mmCIF file of C-alpha atoms in Angstrom:
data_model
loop_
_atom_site.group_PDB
_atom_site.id
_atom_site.type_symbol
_atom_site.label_atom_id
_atom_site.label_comp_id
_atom_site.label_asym_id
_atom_site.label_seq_id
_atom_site.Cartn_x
_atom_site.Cartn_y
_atom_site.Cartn_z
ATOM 1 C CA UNK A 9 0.000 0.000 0.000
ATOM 2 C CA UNK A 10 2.821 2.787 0.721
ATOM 3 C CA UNK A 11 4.221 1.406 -2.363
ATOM 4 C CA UNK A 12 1.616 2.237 -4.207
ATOM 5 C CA UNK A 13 0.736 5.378 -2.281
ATOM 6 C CA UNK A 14 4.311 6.488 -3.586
ATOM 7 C CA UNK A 15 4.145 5.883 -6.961
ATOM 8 C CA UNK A 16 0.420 7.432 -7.432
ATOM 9 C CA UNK A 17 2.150 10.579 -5.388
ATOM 10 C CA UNK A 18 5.468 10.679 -7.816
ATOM 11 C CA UNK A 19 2.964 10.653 -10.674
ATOM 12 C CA UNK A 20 0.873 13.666 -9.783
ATOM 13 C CA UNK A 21 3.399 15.698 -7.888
ATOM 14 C CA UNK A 22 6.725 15.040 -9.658
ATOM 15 C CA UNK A 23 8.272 18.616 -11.022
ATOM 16 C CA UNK A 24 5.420 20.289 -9.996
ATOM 17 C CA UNK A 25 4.846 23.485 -7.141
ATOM 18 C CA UNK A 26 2.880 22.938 -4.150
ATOM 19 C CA UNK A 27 0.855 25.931 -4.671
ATOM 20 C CA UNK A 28 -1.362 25.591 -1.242
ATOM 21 C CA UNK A 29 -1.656 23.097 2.087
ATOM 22 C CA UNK A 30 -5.054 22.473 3.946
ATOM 23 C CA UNK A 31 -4.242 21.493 7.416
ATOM 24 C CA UNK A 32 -6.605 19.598 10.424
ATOM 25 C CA UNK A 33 -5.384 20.441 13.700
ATOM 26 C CA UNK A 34 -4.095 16.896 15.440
ATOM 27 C CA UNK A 35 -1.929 17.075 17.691
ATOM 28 C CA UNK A 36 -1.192 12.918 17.562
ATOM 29 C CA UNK A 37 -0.417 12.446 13.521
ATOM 30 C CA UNK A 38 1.380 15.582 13.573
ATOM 31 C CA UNK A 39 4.436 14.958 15.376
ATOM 32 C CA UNK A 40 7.410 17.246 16.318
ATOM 33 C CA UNK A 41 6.124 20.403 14.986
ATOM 34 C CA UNK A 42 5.100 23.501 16.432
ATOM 35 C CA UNK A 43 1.561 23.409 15.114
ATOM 36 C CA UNK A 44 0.147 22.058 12.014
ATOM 37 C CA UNK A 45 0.032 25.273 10.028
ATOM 38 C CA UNK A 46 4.054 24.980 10.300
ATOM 39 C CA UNK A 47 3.683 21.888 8.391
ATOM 40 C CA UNK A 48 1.743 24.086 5.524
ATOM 41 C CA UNK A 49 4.287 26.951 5.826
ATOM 42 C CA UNK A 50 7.321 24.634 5.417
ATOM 43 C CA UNK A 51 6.393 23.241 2.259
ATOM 44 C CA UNK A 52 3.905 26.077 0.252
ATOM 45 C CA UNK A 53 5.680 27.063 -2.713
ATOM 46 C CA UNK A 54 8.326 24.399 -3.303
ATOM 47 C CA UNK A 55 8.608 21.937 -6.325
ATOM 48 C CA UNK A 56 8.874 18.668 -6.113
ATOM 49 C CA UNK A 57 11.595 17.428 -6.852
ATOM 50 C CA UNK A 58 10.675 13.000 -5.855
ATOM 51 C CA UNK A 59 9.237 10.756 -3.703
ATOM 52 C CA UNK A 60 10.719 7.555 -2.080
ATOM 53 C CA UNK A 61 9.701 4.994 0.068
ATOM 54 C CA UNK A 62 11.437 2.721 2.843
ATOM 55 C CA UNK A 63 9.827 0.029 5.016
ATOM 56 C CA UNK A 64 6.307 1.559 6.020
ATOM 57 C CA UNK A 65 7.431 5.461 5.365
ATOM 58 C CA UNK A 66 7.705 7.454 2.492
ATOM 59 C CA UNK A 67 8.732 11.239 1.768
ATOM 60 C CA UNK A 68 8.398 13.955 -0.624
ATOM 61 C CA UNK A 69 11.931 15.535 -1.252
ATOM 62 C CA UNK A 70 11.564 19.243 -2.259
ATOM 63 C CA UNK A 71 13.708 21.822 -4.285
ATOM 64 C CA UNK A 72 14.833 24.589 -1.999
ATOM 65 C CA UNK A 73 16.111 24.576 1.505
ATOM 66 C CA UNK A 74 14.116 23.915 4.295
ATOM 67 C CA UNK A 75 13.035 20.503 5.743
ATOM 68 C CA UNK A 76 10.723 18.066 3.607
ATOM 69 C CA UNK A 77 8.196 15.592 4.743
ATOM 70 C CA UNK A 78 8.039 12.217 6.079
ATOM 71 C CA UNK A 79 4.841 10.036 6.262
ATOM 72 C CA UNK A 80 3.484 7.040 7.814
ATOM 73 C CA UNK A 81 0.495 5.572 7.082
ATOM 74 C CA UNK A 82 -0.406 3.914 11.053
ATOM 75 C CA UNK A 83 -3.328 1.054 10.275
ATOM 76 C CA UNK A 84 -5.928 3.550 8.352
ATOM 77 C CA UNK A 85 -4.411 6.304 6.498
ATOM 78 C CA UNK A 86 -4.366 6.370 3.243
ATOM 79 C CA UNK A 87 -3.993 9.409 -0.148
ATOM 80 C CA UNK A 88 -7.445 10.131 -1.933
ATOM 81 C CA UNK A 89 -7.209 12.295 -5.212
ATOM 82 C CA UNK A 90 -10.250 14.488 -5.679
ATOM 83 C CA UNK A 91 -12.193 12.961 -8.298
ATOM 84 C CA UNK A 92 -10.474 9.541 -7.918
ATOM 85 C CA UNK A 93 -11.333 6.604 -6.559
ATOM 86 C CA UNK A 94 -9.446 5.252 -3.229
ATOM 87 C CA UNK A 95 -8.154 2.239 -3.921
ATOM 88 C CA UNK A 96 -7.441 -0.151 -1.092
ATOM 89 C CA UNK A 97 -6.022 -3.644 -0.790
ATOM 90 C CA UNK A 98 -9.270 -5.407 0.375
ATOM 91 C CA UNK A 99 -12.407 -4.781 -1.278
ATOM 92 C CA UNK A 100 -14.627 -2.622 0.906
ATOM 93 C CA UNK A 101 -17.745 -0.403 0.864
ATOM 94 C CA UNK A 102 -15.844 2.944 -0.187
ATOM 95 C CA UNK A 103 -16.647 6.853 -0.184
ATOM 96 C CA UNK A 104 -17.544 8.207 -3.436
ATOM 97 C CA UNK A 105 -15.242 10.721 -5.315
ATOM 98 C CA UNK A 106 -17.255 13.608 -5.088
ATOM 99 C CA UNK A 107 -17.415 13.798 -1.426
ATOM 100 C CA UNK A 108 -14.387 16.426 -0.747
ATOM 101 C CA UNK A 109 -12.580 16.890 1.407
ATOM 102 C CA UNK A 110 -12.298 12.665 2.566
ATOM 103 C CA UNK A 111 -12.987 12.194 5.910
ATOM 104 C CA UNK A 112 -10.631 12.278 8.700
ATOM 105 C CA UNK A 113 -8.321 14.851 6.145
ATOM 106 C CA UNK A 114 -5.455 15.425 7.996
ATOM 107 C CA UNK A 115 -3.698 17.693 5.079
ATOM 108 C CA UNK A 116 -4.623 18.655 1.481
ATOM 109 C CA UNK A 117 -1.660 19.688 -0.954
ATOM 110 C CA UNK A 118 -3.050 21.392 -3.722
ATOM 111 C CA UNK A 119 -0.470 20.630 -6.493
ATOM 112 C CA UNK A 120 -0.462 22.479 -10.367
ATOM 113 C CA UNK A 121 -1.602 20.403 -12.781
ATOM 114 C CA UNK A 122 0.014 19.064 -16.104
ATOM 115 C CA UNK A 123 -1.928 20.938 -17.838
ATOM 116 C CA UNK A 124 -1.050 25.398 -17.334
ATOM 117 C CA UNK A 125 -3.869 26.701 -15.241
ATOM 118 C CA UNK A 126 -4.968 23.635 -13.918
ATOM 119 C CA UNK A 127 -5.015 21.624 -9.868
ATOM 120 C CA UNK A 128 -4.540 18.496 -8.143
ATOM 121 C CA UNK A 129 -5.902 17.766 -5.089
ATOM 122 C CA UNK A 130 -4.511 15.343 -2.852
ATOM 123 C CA UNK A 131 -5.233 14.521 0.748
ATOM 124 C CA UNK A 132 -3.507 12.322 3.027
ATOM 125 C CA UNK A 133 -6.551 11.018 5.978
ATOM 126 C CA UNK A 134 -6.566 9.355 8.666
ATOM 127 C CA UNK A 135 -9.705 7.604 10.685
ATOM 128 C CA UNK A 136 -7.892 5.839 13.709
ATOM 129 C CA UNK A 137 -5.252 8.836 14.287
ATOM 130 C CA UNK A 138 -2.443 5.956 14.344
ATOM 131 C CA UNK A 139 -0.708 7.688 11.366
ATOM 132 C CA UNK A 140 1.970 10.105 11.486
ATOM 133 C CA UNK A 141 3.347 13.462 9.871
ATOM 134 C CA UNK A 142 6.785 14.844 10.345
ATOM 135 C CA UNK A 143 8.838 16.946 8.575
ATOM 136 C CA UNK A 144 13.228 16.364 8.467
ATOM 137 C CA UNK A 145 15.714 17.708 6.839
ATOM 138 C CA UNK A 146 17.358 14.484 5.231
ATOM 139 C CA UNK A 147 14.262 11.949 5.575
ATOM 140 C CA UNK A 148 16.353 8.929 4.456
ATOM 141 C CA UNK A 149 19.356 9.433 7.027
ATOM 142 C CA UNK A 150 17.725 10.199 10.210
ATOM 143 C CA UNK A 151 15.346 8.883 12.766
ATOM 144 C CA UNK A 152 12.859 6.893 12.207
ATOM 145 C CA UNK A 153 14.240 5.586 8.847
ATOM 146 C CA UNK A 154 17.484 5.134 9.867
ATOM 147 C CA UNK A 155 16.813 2.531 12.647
ATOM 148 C CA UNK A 156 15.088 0.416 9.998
ATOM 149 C CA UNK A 157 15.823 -2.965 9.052
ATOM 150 C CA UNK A 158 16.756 -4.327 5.575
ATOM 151 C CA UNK A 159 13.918 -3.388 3.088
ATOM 152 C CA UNK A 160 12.722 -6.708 0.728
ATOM 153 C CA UNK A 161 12.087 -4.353 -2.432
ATOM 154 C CA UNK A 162 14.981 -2.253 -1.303
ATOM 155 C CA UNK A 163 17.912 -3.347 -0.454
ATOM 156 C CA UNK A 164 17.292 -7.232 0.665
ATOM 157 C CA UNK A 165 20.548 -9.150 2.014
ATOM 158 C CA UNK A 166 22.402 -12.476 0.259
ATOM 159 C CA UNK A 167 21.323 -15.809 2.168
ATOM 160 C CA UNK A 168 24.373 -15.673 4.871
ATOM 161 C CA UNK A 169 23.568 -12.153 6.127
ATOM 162 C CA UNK A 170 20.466 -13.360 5.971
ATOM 163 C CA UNK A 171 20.444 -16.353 7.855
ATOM 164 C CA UNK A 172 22.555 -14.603 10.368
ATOM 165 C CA UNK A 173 20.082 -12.067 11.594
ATOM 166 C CA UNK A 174 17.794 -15.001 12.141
ATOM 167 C CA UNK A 175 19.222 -17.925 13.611
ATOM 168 C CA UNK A 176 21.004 -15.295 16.173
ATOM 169 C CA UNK A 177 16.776 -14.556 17.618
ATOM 170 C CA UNK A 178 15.213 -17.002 20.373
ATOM 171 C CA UNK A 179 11.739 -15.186 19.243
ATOM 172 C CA UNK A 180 8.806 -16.596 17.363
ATOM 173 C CA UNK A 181 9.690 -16.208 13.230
ATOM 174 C CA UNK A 182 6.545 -14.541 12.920
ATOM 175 C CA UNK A 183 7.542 -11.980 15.755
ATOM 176 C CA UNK A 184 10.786 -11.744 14.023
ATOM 177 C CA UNK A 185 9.423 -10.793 10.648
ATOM 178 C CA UNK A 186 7.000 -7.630 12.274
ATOM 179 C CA UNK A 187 10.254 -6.630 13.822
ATOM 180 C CA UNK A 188 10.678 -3.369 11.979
ATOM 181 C CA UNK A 189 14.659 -3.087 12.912
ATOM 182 C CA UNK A 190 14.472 -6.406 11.503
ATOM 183 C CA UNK A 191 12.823 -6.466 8.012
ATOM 184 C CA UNK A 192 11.160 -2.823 7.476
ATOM 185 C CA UNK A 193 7.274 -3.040 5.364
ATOM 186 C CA UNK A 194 6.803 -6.149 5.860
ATOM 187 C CA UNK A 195 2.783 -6.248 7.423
ATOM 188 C CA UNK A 196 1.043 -8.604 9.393
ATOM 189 C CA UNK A 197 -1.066 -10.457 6.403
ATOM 190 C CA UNK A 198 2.443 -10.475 4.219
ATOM 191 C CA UNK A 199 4.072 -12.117 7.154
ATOM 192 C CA UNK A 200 1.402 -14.942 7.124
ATOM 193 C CA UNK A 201 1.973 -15.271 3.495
ATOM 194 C CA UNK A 202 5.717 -15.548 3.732
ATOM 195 C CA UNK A 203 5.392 -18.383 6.536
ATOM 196 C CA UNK A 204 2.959 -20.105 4.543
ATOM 197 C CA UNK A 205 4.642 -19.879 1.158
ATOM 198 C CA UNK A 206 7.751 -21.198 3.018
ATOM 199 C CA UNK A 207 5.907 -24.171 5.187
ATOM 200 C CA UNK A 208 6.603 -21.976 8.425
ATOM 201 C CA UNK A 209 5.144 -22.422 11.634
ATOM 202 C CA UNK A 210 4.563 -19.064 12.904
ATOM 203 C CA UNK A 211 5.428 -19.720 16.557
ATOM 204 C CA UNK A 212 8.710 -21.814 15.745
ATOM 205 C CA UNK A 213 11.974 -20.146 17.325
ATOM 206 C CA UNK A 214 14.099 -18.386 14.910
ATOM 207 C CA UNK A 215 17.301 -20.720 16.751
ATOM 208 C CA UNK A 216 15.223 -23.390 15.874
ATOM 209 C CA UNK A 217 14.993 -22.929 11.953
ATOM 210 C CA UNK A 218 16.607 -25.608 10.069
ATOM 211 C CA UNK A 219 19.266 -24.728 6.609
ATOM 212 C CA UNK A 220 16.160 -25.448 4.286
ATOM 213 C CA UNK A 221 13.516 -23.380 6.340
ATOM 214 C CA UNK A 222 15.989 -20.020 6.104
ATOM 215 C CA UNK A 223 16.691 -20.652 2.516
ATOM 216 C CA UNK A 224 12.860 -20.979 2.203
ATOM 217 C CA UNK A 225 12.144 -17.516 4.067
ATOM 218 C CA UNK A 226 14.870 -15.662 2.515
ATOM 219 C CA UNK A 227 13.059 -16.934 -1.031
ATOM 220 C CA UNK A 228 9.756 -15.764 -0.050
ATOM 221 C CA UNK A 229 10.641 -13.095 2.023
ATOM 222 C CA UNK A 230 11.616 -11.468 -1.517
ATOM 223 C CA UNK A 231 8.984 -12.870 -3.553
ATOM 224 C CA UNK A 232 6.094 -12.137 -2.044
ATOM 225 C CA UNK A 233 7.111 -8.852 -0.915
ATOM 226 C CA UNK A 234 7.910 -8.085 -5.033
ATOM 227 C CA UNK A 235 4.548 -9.658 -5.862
ATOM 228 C CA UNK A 236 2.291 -7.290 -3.606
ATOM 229 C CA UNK A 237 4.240 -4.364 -5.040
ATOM 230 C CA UNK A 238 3.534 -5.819 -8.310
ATOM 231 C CA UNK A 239 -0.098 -5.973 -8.108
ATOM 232 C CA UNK A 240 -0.144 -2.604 -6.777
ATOM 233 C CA UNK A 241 -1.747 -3.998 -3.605
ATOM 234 C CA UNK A 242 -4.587 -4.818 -5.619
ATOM 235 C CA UNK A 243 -5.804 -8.269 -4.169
ATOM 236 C CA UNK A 244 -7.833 -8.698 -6.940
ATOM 237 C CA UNK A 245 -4.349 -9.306 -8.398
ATOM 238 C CA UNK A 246 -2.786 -11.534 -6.252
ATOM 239 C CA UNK A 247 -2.136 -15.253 -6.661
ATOM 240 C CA UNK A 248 -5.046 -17.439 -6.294
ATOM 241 C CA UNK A 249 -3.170 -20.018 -4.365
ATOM 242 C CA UNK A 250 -2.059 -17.846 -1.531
ATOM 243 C CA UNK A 251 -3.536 -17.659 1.877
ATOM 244 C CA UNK A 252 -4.418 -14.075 1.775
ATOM 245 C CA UNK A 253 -7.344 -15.102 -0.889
ATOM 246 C CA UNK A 254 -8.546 -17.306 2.869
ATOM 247 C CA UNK A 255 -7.562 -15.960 5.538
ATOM 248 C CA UNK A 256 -10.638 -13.430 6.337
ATOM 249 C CA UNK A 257 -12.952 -15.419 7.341
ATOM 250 C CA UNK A 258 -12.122 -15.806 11.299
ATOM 251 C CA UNK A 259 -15.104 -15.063 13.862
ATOM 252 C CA UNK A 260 -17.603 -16.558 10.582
ATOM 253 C CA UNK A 261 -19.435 -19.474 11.259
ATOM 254 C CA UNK A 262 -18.488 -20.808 7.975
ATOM 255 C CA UNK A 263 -14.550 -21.288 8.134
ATOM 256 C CA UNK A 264 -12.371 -20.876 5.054
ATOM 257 C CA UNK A 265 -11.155 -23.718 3.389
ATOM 258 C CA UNK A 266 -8.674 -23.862 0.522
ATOM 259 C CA UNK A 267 -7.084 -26.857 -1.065
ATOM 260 C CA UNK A 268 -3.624 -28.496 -0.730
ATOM 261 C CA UNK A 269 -1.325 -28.948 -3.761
ATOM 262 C CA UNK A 270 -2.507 -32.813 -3.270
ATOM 263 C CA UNK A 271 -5.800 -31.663 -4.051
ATOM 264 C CA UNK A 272 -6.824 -32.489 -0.179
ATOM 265 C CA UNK A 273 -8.207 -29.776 1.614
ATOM 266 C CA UNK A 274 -6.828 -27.657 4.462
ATOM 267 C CA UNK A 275 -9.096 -25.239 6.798
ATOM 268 C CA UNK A 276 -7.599 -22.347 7.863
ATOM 269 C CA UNK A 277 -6.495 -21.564 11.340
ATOM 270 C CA UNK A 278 -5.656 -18.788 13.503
ATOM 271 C CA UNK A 279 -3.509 -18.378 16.881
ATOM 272 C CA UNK A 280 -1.983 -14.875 18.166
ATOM 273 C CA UNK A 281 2.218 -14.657 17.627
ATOM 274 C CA UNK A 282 3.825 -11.589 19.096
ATOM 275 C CA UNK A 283 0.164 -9.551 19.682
ATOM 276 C CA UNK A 284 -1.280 -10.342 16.128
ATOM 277 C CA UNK A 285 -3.620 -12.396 14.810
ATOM 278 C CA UNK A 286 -1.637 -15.198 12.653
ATOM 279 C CA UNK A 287 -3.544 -17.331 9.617
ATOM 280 C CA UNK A 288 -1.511 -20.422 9.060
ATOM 281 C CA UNK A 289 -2.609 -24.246 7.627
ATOM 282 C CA UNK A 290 -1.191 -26.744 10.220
ATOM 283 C CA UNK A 291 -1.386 -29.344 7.302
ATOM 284 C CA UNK A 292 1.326 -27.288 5.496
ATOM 285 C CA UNK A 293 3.421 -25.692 8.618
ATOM 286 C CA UNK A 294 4.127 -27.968 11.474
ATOM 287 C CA UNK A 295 5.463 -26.661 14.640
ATOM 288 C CA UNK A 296 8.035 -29.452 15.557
ATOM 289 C CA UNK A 297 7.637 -30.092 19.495
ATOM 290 C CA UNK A 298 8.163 -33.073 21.708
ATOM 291 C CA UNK A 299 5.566 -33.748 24.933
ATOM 292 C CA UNK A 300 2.637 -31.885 26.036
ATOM 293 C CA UNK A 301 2.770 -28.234 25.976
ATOM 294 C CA UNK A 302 0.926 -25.710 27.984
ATOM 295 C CA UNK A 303 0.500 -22.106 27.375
ATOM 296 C CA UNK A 304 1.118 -19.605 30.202
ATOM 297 C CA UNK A 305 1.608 -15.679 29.571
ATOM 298 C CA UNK A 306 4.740 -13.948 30.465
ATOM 299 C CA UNK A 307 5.764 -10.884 29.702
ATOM 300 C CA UNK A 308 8.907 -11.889 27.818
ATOM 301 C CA UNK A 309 10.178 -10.202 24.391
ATOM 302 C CA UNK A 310 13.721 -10.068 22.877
ATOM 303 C CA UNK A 311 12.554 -7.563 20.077
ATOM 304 C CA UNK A 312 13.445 -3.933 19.943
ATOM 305 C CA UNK A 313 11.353 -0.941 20.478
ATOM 306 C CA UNK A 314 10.213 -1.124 16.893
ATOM 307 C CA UNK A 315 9.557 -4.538 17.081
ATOM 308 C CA UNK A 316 5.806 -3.375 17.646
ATOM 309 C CA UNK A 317 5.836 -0.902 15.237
ATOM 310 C CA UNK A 318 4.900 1.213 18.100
ATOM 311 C CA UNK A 319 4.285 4.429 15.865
ATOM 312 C CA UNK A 320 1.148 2.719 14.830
ATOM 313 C CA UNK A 321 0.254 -0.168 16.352
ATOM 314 C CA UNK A 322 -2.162 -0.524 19.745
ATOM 315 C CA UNK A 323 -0.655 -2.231 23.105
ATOM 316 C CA UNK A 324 0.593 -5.173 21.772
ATOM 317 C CA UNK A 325 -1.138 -8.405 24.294
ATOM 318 C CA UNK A 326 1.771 -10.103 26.454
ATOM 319 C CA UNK A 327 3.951 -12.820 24.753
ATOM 320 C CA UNK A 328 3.115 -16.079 25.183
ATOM 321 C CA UNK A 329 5.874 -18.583 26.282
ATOM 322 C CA UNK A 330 5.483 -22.608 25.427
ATOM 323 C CA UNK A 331 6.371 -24.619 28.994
ATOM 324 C CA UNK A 332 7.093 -28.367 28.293
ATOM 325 C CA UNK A 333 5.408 -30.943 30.864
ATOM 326 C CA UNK A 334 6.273 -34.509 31.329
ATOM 327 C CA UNK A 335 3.632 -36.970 30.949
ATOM 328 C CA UNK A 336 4.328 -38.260 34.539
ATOM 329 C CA UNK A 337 3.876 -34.665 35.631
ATOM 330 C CA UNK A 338 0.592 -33.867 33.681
ATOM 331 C CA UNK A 339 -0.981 -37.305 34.816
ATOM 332 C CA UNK A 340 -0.073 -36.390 39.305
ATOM 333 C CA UNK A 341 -1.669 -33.098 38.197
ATOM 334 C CA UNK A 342 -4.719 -34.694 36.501
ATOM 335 C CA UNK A 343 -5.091 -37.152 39.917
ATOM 336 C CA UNK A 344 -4.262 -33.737 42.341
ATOM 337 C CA UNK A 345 -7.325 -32.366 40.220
ATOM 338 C CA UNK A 346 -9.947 -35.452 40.446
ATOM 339 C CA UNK A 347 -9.562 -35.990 44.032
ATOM 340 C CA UNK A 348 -10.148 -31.543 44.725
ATOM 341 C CA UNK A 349 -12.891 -32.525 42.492
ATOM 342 C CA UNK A 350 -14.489 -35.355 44.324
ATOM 343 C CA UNK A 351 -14.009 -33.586 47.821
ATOM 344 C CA UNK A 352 -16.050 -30.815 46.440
ATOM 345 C CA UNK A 353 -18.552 -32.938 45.646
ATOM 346 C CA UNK A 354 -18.874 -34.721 48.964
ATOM 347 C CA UNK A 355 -19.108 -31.187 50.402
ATOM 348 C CA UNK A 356 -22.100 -30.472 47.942
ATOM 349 C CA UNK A 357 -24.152 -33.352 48.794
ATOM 350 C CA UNK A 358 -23.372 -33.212 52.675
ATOM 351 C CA UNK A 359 -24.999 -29.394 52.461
ATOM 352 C CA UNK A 360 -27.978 -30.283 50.431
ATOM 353 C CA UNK A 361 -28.927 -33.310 52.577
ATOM 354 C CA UNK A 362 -27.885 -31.816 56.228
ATOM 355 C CA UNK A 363 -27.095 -28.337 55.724
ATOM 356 C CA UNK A 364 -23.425 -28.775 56.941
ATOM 357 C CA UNK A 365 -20.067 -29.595 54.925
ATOM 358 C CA UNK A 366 -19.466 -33.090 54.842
ATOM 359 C CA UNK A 367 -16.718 -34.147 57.241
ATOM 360 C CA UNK A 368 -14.693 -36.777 57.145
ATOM 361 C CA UNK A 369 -14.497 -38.788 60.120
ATOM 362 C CA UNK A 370 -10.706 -39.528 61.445
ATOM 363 C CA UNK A 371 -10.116 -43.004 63.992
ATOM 364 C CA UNK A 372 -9.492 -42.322 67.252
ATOM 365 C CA UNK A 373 -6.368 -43.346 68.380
ATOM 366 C CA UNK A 374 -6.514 -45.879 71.398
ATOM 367 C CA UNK A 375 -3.955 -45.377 74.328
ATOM 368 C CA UNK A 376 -2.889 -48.713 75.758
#
């Protein structure tokens, strides 16, 4: 989607003057300036020289001095073009053209046309607020951008830098993959898609991965991240045999099913890894374990700060940490449990036939 959002804004804006900037006062998606008329002030009047994108960010470099600006989209925001349709990776019910200005318009830049006399409209919105706006004076080199991880369309690493910055994690792969300082764009539903295309378990530990598994992310990490971009982040466009075509239908009573390369089919599950809500087919990605396994919550992470993408993401739910139980243990647990079980019972019926607890009567001890 920023992608995209970059190209359509390179298109319109490219060698052309910002002749005027609507601003919405927010105080949360614009960050680090004095006011949001600064924003407007800063860049009225300047050409535009580019655009560029890295990870989830992208920024408008402009002739002249002064400082340009950086954007982030958060979970919501998105560019509308006034007479233009929004276009949006999943299909939904969308506002029509002709209502102007969008809702939840956070800025307008009104740009000169290609055609002498004539203007573009463009506004960046935002409904949830999670978005931000920033303006620096070398985007690309400074904070946030410059804490970012490798970027798949980028600059992706060979297969031994690669497998490096994995195998050197204890975290969950699918933890590792939203890690921001760790691979910057890639979302939560392209995550899912890269552990599926590469027959991934989303809660296996990075340590964990065999030779085959990393050669099998670093594969898909690239290919499926160059296939969204491809399609625009149209999912009309994308491949009919991925998981993103199934994986909407959790909460519905009717669950998704899709079929397996055998031609057997698979239902599609979901678990939460790292805060988010993961898709996977446990028919295709196995989680290899030994014993019984019981969830408890901890509060344990290994990730950086970005890790949670914490610009735009809410609270992220606590971690959850696999403990391994013998089967000796579980099975004095499961007998602890039965007889708490049965003395609650005997407790129950003692009440309802007496009205006192049931109590069990000890031998008395005879002195000799």
């Amino acid at each position: 989607e920023v992608e995209r959002a970059t190209t359509l804004l390179r298109s319109i804006a490219k060698g052309n003057r910002i002749i005027w900037v609507e601003t919405s006062e927010d105080n949360l998606v614009f960050q680090g300036l004095l006011s949001h008329e600064d924003f407007g002030r800063e860049i009225t009047g300047r050409v535009v020289k580019d655009t560029f994108r890295y990870g989830k960010y992208f920024y408008i470099e402009l002739e002249g001095a002064g400082k340009m600006p950086l954007l982030h989209f958060g979970m919501t925001g998105m560019l509308h073009v006034r007479g233009q349709p929004t276009l949006q990776y999943r299909t939904k019910i969308r506002e029509s053209p002709d209502i102007w200005p969008p809702k939840f318009m956070k800025f307008i830049l009104h740009i000169e046309g290609k055609t002498p006399g004539t203007v573009t409209e463009l506004a960046f919105s935002d409904a949830r607020r999670l978005g931000r706006v920033r303006l620096a004076m070398n985007p690309g080199q400074e904070p946030p951008i410059s804490e970012l991880g490798f970027d798949p369309i980028v600059s992706m690493p060979p297969l031994w830098e690669f497998q490096t910055l994995v195998l050197k994690r204890s975290c969950p792969i699918k933890a590792l993959l939203l890690d921001q300082s760790f691979s910057a764009g890639v979302g939560n539903y392209l995550a899912d898609e890269i552990l599926y295309q590469a027959k991934v378990h989303p809660e296996q530990r990075c340590n964990t991965l065999q030779q085959t598994q990393v050669e099998a992310l670093h594969r898909e990490v690239a290919d499926v991240c160059r296939i969204a971009v491809e399609a625009n982040a149209d999912d009309d466009k994308y491949p009919s045999h991925w998981i993103f075509k199934h994986r909407w239908g959790k909460g519905k009573k009717v669950k998704q099913s899709m079929m397996l390369p055998s031609g057997e089919p698979a239902t599609v599950k979901w678990i939460t890894v790292g805060g988010r809500t993961s898709a996977f087919v446990a028919e295709v990605q196995c989680l290899p374990h030994k014993g019984k396994i019981e969830t408890i919550t901890e509060d344990e992470s290994d990730l950086t700060p970005l890790s949670s993408d914490h610009d735009n993401n809410p609270a992220a739910s606590p971690r959850k940490r696999k403990v391994r139980i013998s089967t000796l243990q579980f099975s004095a647990l499961n007998c602890i449990l039965q007889v708490k079980s049965e003395n609650t019972r005997r407790k129950s019926i003692a009440i309802a036939h007496t009205g006192e607890p049931h109590r069990e009567k000890r031998p008395r001890l005879k002195r000799h």
